[in-house]
XYZ file of C-alpha atoms in Angstrom:
240
model
C 101.632 113.238 73.494
C 99.070 115.471 75.165
C 98.140 119.155 75.128
C 95.303 120.718 77.083
C 94.318 122.555 73.918
C 95.144 121.170 70.486
C 97.731 123.256 68.736
C 99.243 124.543 71.999
C 102.476 123.426 73.632
C 102.472 119.747 74.603
C 102.170 118.965 78.312
C 103.343 115.377 77.693
C 105.939 114.657 74.994
C 107.291 111.318 73.750
C 106.133 109.523 76.910
C 106.553 105.757 76.607
C 106.754 103.033 79.255
C 105.384 99.600 80.118
C 104.162 98.375 83.510
C 103.821 94.692 84.314
C 100.834 93.338 86.286
C 101.436 93.767 90.016
C 104.302 96.172 89.466
C 104.740 99.452 91.327
C 105.628 102.417 89.139
C 106.901 105.533 90.880
C 106.567 108.855 89.060
C 108.649 111.753 90.317
C 109.588 115.204 89.125
C 109.433 118.865 89.943
C 106.133 120.782 90.109
C 104.676 121.162 86.612
C 106.651 118.282 85.098
C 103.486 116.442 83.963
C 103.258 113.730 86.639
C 99.579 114.176 87.513
C 98.585 114.716 83.886
C 100.212 111.397 82.967
C 98.242 109.275 85.457
C 94.986 111.016 84.520
C 95.313 109.359 81.108
C 94.601 105.910 82.614
C 90.985 106.523 83.768
C 90.523 108.750 80.703
C 90.119 111.978 82.638
C 92.123 113.222 79.656
C 92.713 111.494 76.317
C 96.045 111.455 74.499
C 96.287 113.473 71.292
C 98.966 111.283 69.732
C 99.833 107.692 70.539
C 97.860 105.151 72.564
C 97.387 103.984 76.122
C 96.858 100.230 76.321
C 95.778 97.952 79.154
C 96.326 94.233 78.517
C 97.241 95.215 74.955
C 93.859 96.859 74.320
C 93.526 100.568 73.546
C 91.690 102.053 76.542
C 89.392 103.910 74.132
C 88.032 100.476 73.124
C 86.936 99.666 76.682
C 83.525 100.645 77.972
C 84.300 103.724 80.100
C 82.357 102.489 83.129
C 84.090 99.096 82.917
C 87.500 100.775 82.623
C 86.988 103.044 85.605
C 85.553 100.219 87.725
C 88.983 98.552 87.534
C 90.819 101.669 88.743
C 91.191 103.076 92.245
C 92.269 106.707 91.970
C 93.159 109.024 94.846
C 93.759 112.501 93.391
C 96.257 115.095 94.495
C 93.567 117.170 96.190
C 91.403 115.055 98.484
C 87.770 115.820 97.634
C 85.449 114.785 100.438
C 81.754 115.530 100.751
C 79.624 116.882 103.614
C 78.397 113.415 104.494
C 79.524 110.765 106.963
C 82.930 109.095 106.626
C 81.337 105.783 105.642
C 79.197 107.491 102.996
C 82.319 109.137 101.573
C 84.096 105.782 101.387
C 81.119 104.163 99.676
C 81.553 106.585 96.788
C 84.478 104.284 96.025
C 82.333 101.138 96.218
C 78.615 101.484 96.828
C 78.153 97.918 98.045
C 81.168 97.978 100.401
C 80.534 95.980 103.571
C 81.417 97.137 107.074
C 84.396 94.764 106.903
C 85.499 96.297 103.574
C 85.352 99.764 105.161
C 87.399 98.706 108.196
C 90.042 97.045 105.993
C 90.322 100.092 103.726
C 90.660 102.454 106.698
C 93.328 100.229 108.232
C 95.293 100.059 104.959
C 95.240 103.866 104.725
C 96.306 104.128 108.387
C 93.077 106.018 109.039
C 91.332 103.556 111.361
C 93.093 104.830 114.472
C 91.903 108.433 114.148
C 88.424 107.404 112.939
C 87.983 105.106 115.959
C 88.731 108.051 118.250
C 85.863 110.073 116.792
C 82.698 109.916 118.906
C 80.589 108.688 115.997
C 83.359 106.673 114.333
C 82.627 106.056 110.654
C 79.275 107.837 111.111
C 81.161 111.069 111.870
C 79.729 113.875 109.735
C 82.229 115.817 107.646
C 81.781 119.524 107.106
C 81.802 121.116 103.639
C 85.298 120.479 102.295
C 86.027 118.312 105.363
C 87.353 121.348 107.228
C 86.911 119.438 110.490
C 89.788 117.118 109.498
C 93.496 117.799 109.120
C 95.187 117.638 105.717
C 96.754 114.275 106.512
C 93.440 112.847 107.700
C 91.724 113.946 104.492
C 94.467 112.360 102.388
C 94.150 109.080 104.280
C 90.374 108.980 103.765
C 90.868 109.677 100.047
C 93.252 106.711 99.929
C 90.791 104.522 101.841
C 88.112 105.401 99.281
C 90.442 104.181 96.512
C 91.429 101.088 98.500
C 87.840 100.009 99.198
C 87.365 99.436 95.468
C 89.992 96.650 95.633
C 91.112 97.807 92.190
C 93.250 96.082 89.596
C 94.981 99.409 88.932
C 95.734 101.721 91.856
C 96.720 105.360 91.291
C 97.917 107.480 94.206
C 98.613 111.025 93.041
C 100.813 112.707 95.658
C 98.443 111.689 98.438
C 101.010 111.437 101.233
C 102.336 115.014 101.115
C 100.588 115.814 104.433
C 101.100 112.354 105.982
C 103.853 111.797 108.547
C 106.695 109.395 107.719
C 105.571 106.675 110.167
C 102.054 106.629 108.705
C 103.495 106.603 105.194
C 105.575 103.486 105.930
C 102.483 101.752 107.349
C 100.533 102.644 104.195
C 103.367 101.425 101.936
C 103.432 98.075 103.743
C 99.638 97.718 103.431
C 99.755 98.507 99.701
C 102.521 95.961 99.123
C 100.604 93.189 100.906
C 96.909 93.901 100.219
C 97.383 95.085 96.640
C 100.230 92.819 95.576
C 98.396 91.810 92.376
C 97.311 95.355 91.450
C 99.402 97.493 89.115
C 100.274 100.540 91.196
C 101.177 104.079 90.105
C 102.513 106.335 92.843
C 103.082 109.994 92.007
C 105.193 112.000 94.414
C 107.751 114.732 94.752
C 109.283 112.782 97.670
C 111.807 110.038 96.960
C 110.776 108.287 100.190
C 107.338 107.671 98.664
C 108.564 105.940 95.496
C 112.043 104.537 96.240
C 110.654 100.995 96.689
C 109.049 100.933 93.211
C 110.136 98.318 90.645
C 110.553 101.175 88.195
C 110.687 104.922 88.674
C 109.927 107.424 85.928
C 111.724 110.748 86.358
C 109.786 113.499 84.595
C 110.890 116.951 83.527
C 108.973 119.387 81.315
C 106.501 116.714 80.191
C 109.066 114.075 79.271
C 110.471 110.973 80.922
C 114.130 111.951 81.237
C 115.255 108.891 83.227
C 113.865 105.492 84.114
C 115.057 102.762 86.490
C 115.154 101.621 90.104
C 116.072 103.931 92.972
C 119.654 102.654 93.115
C 120.071 102.761 89.327
C 118.845 106.350 89.149
C 121.178 107.433 91.945
C 124.004 106.386 89.614
C 122.652 107.487 86.231
C 120.269 110.460 86.557
C 121.630 113.909 87.387
C 118.107 115.217 88.113
C 117.305 112.315 90.464
C 120.667 112.774 92.178
C 119.894 116.459 92.673
C 116.477 115.702 94.184
C 118.002 113.008 96.389
C 120.736 115.354 97.613
C 118.245 118.107 98.420
C 115.948 115.719 100.262
C 118.859 114.042 102.054
C 119.577 117.390 103.677
C 116.089 117.083 105.173
C 116.710 113.572 106.472
C 115.958 111.266 103.511
C 118.313 108.266 103.337
C 119.909 107.660 99.935
C 121.044 104.039 100.365
C 119.073 100.810 99.953
């Protein structure tokens, strides 16, 4: 359970699930359903008010905070980039990242192609708020910054909303191969972003109202079916 202010209405209620090492967990729901709040519990950006969050059976409050966060790569919903070079922005993810690490992270986020076209490449200076990049480019750099950490837990919080479908498939393939051993949490309002997950959590009003694979949820969850139908009208395939 979690509330932003103790004594006020809970933002997360009766949330319970287990993720295996290397598993991909998709988290989907309407705006305001608690998806982003849930994943912020893992790096302790917020702390639960009731219950526990455990990693390897250990309460995360018992881990050294720096040690905990060093194991997590987190790309937030809003890509925050600084008025520095691209490579400097990526090294906020891992200060000692090598040139090879940077190239691999950019490739995994499908960002290498547009970065290579820039006159200064990775030394390209970003403006305040990275206004000299498109929304999709900013999201891909935010992902690359999470990828360069080579984390044991990877959290992508709705970071492909401005990314085209071809780029998204490339990113999904890279995540599946390069981060096969990492436990992955992918938050999205798009079924196409999470349909491949080993388990999908369907959230509504701060609760997990359904849980299963894409195909299972198409048969058992009215809310998931409704989202799938709406998105199918925009070209999302519902089958395997």
